[in-house]
CSV table of C-alpha atoms in Angstrom, one decimal:
chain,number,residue,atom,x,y,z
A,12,UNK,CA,74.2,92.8,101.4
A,13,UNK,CA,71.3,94.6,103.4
A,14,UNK,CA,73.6,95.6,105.9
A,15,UNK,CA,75.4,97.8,103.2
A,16,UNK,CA,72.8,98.6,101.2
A,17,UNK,CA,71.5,100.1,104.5
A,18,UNK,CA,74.7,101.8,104.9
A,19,UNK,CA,74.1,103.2,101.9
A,20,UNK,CA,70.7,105.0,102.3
A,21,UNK,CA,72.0,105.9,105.5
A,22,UNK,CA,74.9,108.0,104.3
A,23,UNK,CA,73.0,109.3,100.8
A,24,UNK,CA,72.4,112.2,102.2
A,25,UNK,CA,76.2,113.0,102.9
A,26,UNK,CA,77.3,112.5,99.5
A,27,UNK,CA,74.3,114.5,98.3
A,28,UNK,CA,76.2,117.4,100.5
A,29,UNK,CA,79.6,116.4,99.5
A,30,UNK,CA,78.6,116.4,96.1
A,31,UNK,CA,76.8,119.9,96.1
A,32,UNK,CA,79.8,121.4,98.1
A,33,UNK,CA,82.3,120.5,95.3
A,34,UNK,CA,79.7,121.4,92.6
A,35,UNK,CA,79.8,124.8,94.1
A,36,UNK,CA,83.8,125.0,94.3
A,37,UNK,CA,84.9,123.1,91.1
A,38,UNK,CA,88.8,122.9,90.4
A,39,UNK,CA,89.9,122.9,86.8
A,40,UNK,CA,92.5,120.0,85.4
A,41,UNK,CA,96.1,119.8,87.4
A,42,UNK,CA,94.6,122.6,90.0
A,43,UNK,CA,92.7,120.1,92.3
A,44,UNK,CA,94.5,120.8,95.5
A,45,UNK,CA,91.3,122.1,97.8
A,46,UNK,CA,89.1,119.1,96.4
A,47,UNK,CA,92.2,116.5,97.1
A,48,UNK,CA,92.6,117.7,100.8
A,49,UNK,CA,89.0,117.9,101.0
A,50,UNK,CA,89.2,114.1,99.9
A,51,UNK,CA,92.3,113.3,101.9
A,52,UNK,CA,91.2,114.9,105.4
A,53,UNK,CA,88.2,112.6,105.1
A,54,UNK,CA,89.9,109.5,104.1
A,55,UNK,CA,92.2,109.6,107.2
A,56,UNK,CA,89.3,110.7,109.6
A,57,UNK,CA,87.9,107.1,108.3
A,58,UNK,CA,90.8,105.1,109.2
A,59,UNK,CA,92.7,104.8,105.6
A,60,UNK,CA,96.0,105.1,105.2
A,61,UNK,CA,96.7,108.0,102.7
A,62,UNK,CA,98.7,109.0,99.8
A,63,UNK,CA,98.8,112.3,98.8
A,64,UNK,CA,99.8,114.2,95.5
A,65,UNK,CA,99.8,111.1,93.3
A,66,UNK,CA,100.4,111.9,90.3
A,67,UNK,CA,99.4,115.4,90.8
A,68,UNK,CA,96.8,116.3,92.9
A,69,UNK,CA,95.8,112.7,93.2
A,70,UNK,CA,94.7,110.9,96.8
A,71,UNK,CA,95.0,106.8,97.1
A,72,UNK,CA,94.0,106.0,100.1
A,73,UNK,CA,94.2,102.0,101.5
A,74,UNK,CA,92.1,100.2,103.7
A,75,UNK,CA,94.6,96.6,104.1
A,76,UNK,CA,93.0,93.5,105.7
A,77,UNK,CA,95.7,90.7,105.0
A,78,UNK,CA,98.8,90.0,103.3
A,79,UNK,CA,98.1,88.1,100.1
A,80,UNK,CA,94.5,88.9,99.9
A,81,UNK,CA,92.3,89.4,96.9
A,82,UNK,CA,93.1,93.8,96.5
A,83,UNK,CA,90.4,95.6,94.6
A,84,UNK,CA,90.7,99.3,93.5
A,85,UNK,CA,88.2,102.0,92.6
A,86,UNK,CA,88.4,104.5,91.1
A,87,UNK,CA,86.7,108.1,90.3
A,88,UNK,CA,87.7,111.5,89.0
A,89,UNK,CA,88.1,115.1,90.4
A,90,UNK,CA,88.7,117.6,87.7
A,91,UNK,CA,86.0,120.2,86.4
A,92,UNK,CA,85.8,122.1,83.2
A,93,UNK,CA,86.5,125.7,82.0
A,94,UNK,CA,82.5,126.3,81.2
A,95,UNK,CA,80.6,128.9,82.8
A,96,UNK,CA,77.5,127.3,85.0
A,97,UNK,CA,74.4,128.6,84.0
A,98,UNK,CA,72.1,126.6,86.1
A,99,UNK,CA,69.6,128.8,88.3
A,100,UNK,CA,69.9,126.3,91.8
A,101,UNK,CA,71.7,127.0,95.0
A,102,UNK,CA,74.6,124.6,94.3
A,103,UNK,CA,75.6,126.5,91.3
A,104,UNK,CA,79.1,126.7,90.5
A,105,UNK,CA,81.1,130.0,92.7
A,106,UNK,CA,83.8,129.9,90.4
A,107,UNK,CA,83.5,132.4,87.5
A,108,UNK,CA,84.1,130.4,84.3
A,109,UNK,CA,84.5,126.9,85.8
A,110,UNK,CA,82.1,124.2,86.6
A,111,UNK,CA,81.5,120.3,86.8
A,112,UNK,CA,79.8,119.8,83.8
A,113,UNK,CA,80.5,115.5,83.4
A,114,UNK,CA,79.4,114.4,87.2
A,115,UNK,CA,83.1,114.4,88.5
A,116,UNK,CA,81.9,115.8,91.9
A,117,UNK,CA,79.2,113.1,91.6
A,118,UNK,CA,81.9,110.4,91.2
A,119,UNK,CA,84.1,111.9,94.1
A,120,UNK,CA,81.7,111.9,96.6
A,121,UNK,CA,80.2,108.2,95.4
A,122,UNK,CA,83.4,107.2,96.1
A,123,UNK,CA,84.0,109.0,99.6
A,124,UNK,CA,80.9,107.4,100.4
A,125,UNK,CA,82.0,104.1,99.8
A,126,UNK,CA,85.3,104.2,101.6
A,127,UNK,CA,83.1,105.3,104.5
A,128,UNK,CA,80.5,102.5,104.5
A,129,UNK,CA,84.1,100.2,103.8
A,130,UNK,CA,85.6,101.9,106.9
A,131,UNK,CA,82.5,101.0,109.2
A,132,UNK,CA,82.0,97.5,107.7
A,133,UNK,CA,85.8,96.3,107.4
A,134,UNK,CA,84.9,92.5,108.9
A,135,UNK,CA,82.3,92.1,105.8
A,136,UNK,CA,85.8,93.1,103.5
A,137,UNK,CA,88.0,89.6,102.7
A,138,UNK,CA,90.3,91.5,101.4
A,139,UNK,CA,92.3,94.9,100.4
A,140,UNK,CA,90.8,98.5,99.0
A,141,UNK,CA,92.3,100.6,97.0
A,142,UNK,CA,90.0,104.2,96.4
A,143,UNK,CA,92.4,106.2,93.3
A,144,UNK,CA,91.1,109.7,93.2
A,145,UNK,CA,92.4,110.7,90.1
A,146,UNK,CA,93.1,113.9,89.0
A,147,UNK,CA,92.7,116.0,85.7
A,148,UNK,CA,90.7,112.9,83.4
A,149,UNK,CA,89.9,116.1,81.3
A,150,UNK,CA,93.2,117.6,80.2
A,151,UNK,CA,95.3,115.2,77.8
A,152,UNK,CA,98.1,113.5,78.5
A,153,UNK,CA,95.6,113.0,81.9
A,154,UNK,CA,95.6,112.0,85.3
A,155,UNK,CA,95.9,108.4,85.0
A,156,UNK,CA,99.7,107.4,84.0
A,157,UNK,CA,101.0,110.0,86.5
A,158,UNK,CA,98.7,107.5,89.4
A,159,UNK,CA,99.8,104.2,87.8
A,160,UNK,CA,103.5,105.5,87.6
A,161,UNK,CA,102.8,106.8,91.6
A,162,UNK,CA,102.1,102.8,92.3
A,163,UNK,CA,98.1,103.2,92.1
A,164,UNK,CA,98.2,99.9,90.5
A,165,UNK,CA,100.9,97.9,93.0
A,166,UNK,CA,99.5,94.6,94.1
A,167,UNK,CA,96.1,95.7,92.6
A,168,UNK,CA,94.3,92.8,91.3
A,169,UNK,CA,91.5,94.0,89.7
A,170,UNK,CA,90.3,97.6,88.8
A,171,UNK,CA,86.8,99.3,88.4
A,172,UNK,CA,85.7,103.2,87.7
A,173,UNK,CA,82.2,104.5,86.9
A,174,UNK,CA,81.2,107.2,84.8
A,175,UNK,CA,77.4,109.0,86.1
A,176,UNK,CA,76.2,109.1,82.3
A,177,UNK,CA,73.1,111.5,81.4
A,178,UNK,CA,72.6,110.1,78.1
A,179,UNK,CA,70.7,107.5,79.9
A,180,UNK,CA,67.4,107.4,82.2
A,181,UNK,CA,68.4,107.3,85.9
A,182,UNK,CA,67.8,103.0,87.2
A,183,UNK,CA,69.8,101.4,84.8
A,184,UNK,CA,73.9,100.7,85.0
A,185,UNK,CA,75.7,99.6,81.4
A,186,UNK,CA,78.6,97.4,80.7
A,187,UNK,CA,80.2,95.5,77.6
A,188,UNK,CA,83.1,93.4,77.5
A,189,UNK,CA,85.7,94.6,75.0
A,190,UNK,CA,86.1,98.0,73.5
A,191,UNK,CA,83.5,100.6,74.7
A,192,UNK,CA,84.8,104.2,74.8
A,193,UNK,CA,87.2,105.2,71.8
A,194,UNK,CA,90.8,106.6,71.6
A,195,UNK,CA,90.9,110.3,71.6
A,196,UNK,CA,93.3,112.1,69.9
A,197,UNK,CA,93.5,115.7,69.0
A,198,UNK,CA,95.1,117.7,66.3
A,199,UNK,CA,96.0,121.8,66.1
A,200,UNK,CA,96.5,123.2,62.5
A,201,UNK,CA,97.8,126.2,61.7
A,202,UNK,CA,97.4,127.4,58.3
A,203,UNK,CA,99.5,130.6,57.1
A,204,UNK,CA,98.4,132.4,53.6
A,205,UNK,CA,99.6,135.8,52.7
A,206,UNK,CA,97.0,138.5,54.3
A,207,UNK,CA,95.4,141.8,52.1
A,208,UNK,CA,92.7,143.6,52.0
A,209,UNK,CA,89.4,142.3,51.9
A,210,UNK,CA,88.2,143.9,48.5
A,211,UNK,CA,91.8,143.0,46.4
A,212,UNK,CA,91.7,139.0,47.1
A,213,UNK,CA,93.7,138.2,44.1
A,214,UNK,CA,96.5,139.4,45.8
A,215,UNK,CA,95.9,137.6,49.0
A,216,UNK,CA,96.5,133.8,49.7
A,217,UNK,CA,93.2,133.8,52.2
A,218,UNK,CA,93.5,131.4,55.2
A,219,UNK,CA,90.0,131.6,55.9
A,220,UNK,CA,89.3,129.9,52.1
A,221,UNK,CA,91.5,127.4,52.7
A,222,UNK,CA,90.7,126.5,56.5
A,223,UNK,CA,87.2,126.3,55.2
A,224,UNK,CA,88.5,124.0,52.5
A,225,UNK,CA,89.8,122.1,54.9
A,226,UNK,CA,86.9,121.6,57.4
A,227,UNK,CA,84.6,120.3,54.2
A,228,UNK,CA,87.3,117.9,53.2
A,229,UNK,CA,88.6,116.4,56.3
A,230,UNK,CA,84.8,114.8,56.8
A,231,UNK,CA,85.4,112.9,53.5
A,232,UNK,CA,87.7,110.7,56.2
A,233,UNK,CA,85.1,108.7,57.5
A,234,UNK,CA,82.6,109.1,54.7
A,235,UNK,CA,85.2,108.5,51.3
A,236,UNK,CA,87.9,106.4,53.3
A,237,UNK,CA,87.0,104.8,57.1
A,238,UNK,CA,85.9,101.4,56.5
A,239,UNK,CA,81.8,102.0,57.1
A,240,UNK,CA,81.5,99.1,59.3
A,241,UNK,CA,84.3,100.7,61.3
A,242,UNK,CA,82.4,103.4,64.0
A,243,UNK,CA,85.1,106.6,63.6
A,244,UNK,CA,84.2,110.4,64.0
A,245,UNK,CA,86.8,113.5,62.7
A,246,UNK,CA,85.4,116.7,64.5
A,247,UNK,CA,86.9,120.4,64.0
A,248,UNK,CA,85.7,122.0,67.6
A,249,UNK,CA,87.1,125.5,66.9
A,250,UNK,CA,88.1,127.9,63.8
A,251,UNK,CA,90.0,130.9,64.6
A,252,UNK,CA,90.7,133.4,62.4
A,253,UNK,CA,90.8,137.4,61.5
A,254,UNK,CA,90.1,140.4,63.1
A,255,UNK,CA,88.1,142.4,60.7
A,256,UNK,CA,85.9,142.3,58.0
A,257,UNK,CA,87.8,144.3,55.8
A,258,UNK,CA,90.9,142.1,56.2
A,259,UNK,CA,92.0,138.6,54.2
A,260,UNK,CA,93.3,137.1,57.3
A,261,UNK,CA,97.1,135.7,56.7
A,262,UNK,CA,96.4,132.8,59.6
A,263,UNK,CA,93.5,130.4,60.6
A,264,UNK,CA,93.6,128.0,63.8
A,265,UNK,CA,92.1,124.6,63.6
A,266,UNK,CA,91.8,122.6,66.3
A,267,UNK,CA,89.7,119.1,66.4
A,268,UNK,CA,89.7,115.6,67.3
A,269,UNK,CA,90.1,112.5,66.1
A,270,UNK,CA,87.5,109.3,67.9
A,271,UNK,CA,88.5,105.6,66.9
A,272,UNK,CA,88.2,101.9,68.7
A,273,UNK,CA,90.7,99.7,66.3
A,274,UNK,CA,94.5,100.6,66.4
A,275,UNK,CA,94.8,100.4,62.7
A,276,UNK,CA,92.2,102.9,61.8
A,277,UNK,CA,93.5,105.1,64.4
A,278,UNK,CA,96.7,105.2,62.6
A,279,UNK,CA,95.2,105.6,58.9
A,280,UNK,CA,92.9,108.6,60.0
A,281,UNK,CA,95.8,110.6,61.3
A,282,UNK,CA,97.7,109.6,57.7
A,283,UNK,CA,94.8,110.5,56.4
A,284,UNK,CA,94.5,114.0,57.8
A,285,UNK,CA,97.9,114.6,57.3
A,286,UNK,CA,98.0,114.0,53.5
A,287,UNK,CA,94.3,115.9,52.9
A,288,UNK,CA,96.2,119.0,55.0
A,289,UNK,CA,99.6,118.8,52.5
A,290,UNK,CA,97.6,118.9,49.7
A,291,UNK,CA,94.7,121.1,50.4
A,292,UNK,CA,97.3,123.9,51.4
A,293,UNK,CA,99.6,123.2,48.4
A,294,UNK,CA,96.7,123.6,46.1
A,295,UNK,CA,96.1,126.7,47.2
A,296,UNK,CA,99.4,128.3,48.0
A,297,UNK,CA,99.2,128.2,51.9
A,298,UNK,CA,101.8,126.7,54.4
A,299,UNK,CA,100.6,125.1,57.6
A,300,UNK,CA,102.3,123.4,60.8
A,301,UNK,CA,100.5,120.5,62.2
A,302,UNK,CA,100.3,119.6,65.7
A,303,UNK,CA,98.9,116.0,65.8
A,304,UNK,CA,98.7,114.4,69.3
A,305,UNK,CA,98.0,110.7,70.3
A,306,UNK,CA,95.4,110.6,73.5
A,307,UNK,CA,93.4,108.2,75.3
A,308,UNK,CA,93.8,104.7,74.2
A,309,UNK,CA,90.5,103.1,73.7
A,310,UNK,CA,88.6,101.9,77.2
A,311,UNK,CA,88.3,98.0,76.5
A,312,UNK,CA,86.8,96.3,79.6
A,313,UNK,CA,88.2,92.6,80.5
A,314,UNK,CA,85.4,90.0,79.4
A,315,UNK,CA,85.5,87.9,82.9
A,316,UNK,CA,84.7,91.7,84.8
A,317,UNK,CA,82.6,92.7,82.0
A,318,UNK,CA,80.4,89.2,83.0
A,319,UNK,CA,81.0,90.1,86.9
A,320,UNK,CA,79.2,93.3,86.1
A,321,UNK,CA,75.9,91.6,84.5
A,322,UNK,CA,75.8,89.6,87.9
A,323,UNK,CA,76.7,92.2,90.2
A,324,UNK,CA,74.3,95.2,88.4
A,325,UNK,CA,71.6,92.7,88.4
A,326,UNK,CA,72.3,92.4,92.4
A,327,UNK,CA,72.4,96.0,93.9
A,328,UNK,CA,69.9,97.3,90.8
A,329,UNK,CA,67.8,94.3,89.9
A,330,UNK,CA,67.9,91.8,86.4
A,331,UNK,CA,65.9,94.5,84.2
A,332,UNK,CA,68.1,97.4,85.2
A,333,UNK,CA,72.0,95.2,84.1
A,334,UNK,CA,72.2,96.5,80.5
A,335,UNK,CA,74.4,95.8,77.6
A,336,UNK,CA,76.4,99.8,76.7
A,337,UNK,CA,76.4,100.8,73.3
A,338,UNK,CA,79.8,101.6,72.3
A,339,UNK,CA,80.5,105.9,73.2
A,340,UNK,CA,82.6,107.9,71.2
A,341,UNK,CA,83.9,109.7,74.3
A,342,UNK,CA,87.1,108.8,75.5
A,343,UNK,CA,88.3,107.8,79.2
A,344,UNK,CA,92.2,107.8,80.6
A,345,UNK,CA,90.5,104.8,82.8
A,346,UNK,CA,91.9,103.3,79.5
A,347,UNK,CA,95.4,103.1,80.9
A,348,UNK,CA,94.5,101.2,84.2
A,349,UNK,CA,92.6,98.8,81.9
A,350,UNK,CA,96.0,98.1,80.1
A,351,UNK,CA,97.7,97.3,83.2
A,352,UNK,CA,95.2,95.3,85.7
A,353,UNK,CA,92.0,93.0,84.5
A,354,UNK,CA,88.8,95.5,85.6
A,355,UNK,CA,86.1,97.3,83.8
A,356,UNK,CA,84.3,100.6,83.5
A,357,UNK,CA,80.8,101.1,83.8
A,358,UNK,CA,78.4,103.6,82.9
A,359,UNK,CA,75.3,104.3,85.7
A,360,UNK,CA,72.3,106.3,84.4
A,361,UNK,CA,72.2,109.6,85.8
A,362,UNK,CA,70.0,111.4,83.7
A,363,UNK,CA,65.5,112.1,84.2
A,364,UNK,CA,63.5,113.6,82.4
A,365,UNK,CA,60.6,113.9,84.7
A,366,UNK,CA,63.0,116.3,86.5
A,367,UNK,CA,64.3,118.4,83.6
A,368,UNK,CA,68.1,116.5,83.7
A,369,UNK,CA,68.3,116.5,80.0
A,370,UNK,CA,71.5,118.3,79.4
A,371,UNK,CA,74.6,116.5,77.8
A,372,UNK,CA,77.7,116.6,79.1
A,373,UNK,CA,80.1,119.3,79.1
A,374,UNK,CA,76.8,121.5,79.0
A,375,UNK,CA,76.6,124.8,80.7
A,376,UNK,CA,73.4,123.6,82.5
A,377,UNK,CA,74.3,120.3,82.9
A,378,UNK,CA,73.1,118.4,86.2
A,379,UNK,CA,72.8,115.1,87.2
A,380,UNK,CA,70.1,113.1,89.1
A,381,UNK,CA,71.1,112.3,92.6
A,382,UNK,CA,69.5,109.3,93.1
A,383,UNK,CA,72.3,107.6,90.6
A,384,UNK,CA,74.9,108.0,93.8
A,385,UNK,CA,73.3,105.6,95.4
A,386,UNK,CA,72.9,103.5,92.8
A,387,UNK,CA,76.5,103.8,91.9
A,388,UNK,CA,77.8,103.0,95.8
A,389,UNK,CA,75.4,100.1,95.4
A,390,UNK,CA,77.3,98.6,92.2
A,391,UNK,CA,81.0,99.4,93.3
A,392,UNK,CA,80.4,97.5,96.6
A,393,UNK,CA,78.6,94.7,94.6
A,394,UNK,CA,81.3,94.2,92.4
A,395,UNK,CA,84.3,94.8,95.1
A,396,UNK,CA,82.7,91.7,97.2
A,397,UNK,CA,81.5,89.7,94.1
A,398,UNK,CA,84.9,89.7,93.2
A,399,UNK,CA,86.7,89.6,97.0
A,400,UNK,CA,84.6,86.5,97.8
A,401,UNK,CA,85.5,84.6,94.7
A,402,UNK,CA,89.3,85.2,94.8
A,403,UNK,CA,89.1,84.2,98.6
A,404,UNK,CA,87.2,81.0,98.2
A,405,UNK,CA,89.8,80.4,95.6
A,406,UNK,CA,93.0,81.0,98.2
């Protein structure tokens, strides 16, 4: 492996570049058609055979060695977020009101560097690559299906993705077998009362009250009715309502999410919601429509990849730095790949406090640490010949 890990610190410095140039020209979800020809000009200047609008905006692009070898894809995401950049350096987002705020630039350019450092070192490959550069991971119903349904996944044997994760001090890479990242789902409520003036309430049915009412009582979910042992978060993200403060509003806007691993909690939350919404509005005179959408299944990693990883992180970071994840409440359309083709998804620590890269994600000063390209390039091509070699000897 010195000969790639060379390759690696050789080319650093060109993702660093890549990454700062999308960082500065972020595309939002389903809109990614500058960052996928920036992707795709590359890819065929390196020798891949290339795939364009996958699924959207998506690139695939295929490095084949031999028919009937072991085929190993990668994957990483494109998409940036509708969040102004307020970070005071001179990669700074150009684009008023947009800006990669959860390392998706970072992952891009990992991944551009790892098809290049493929490209150059082909005769150390036995067998296929697959790089998926998915768009719009951000935006439900995702970027994912519209890839697999493409043919990302034909004759794919296994599948990996990382995610550069600030939560945790740059060095280390994280990994569990089984479920890891929860199911997302997300809900819209509408609640229409009968609007009047603010000081004559009694003849108002106020949609503020009982949108209030509703945020209070929706958190007795996990607290009154989620089995404890059972990790499950209800969030209400936004509350819209009113115009004035003279004026009983006549609607309020809800909108939230919904975070769970196990399939039949997933399904008794959104019962749940639904019946505390009926009867919370009936109490209180109101109607309401309810808009309740099933996202991301749950990311649950493959336990023979999810061992692969403890080998291969302890290889291309060293034993100390191959860590056990905690399970995250975020949620990942890697989920669907996961559903189709053994792989896993891993988490490489991006974040450094010595340097002020503190800043969750989705934050407008969110950054990343560099230094966790490498260490990223270093684990995908550990795991893509860990896994190459042993199918082969297999064959």
């Amino acid at each position: 492996m010195n000969i790639l890990w060379e390759a690696v610190d050789r080319i650093y410095p060109q993702m660093v570049e890549w990454r700062r140039h999308l960082h500065r020209h972020p595309e939002l979800s389903y809109q990614e058609s500058n960052t996928a020809a920036f992707v795709a000009e590359k890819l065929e200047s390196w020798g891949f055979e290339v795939e364009r609008q996958a699924g959207g905006h998506g690139v695939i692009g295929r490095l084949k060695q031999s028919e009937g070898a072991p085929t190993v894809a990668l994957r990483a995401d494109m998409d940036a977020l509708p969040i102004q950049d307020e970070k005071s350096c001179d990669y700074a987002s150009q684009v008023p009101g947009v800006m990669h705020a959860c390392g998706h630039d970072a992952h891009t350019s990992t991944l551009l560097g790892v098809a290049r450092i493929a490209s150059e070192h082909r005769e150390l490959l036995p067998g296929n690559l697959v790089l998926l550069f998915q768009p719009s991971e951000e935006t439900s119903p995702g970027g994912a299906l519209g890839m697999i349904e493409h043919g990302a996944l034909e004759g794919v044997d296994s599948v990996y993705g990382i995610h550069l994760w600030t939560p945790f001090e740059v060095g280390a890479a994280y990994c569990k077998e089984g479920p890891m990242m929860a199911a997302a789902d997300e809900f819209v409520l509408e609640i229409h009362g009968k609007g009047g003036h603010g000081g004559l309430p009694h003849e108002t049915v106020d949609s503020v009250y009982v949108a209030s009412q509703l945020v209070v009582n929706l958190q007795s979910i996990v607290s009154r009715s989620a089995d404890p042992t059972e990790p499950c978060v209800v969030s209400v993200g936004s509350f819209h309502s009113g115009t004035s403060f003279n004026v009983i509003a006549e609607t309020a806007i809800l909108k939230g999410t919904v975070r769970t691993f196990q399939p039949e909690l997933r399904m008794e939350i959104k019962e749940r919601l639904e019946h505390i919404v009926k009867t919370t509005c009936l109490m209180h005179g109101a109607n309401y429509k309810l808009d309740y959408k099933m996202g991301y299944p749950p990311v649950v990693n493959h336990e023979g990849e999810s061992h692969r990883f403890a080998r291969a992180a302890s290889e291309a970071l060293g034993p100390e730095n191959a860590r056990k994840s905690p399970l995250i409440m975020a949620g990942e359309d890697f989920a669907y790949y996961l559903e189709r083709v053994p792989g896993c998804f891993m988490f490489v620590a991006a974040g450094n406090k010595s340097k002020g890269i503190i800043h969750p994600h989705h934050h407008p000063r969110f950054d990343i640490d560099e230094e966790s390209m490498r260490h990223a390039a270093k684990l995908f091509l550990q795991m893509t010949l860990d896994y190459m070699n042993e199918k082969a000897a297999i064959v």
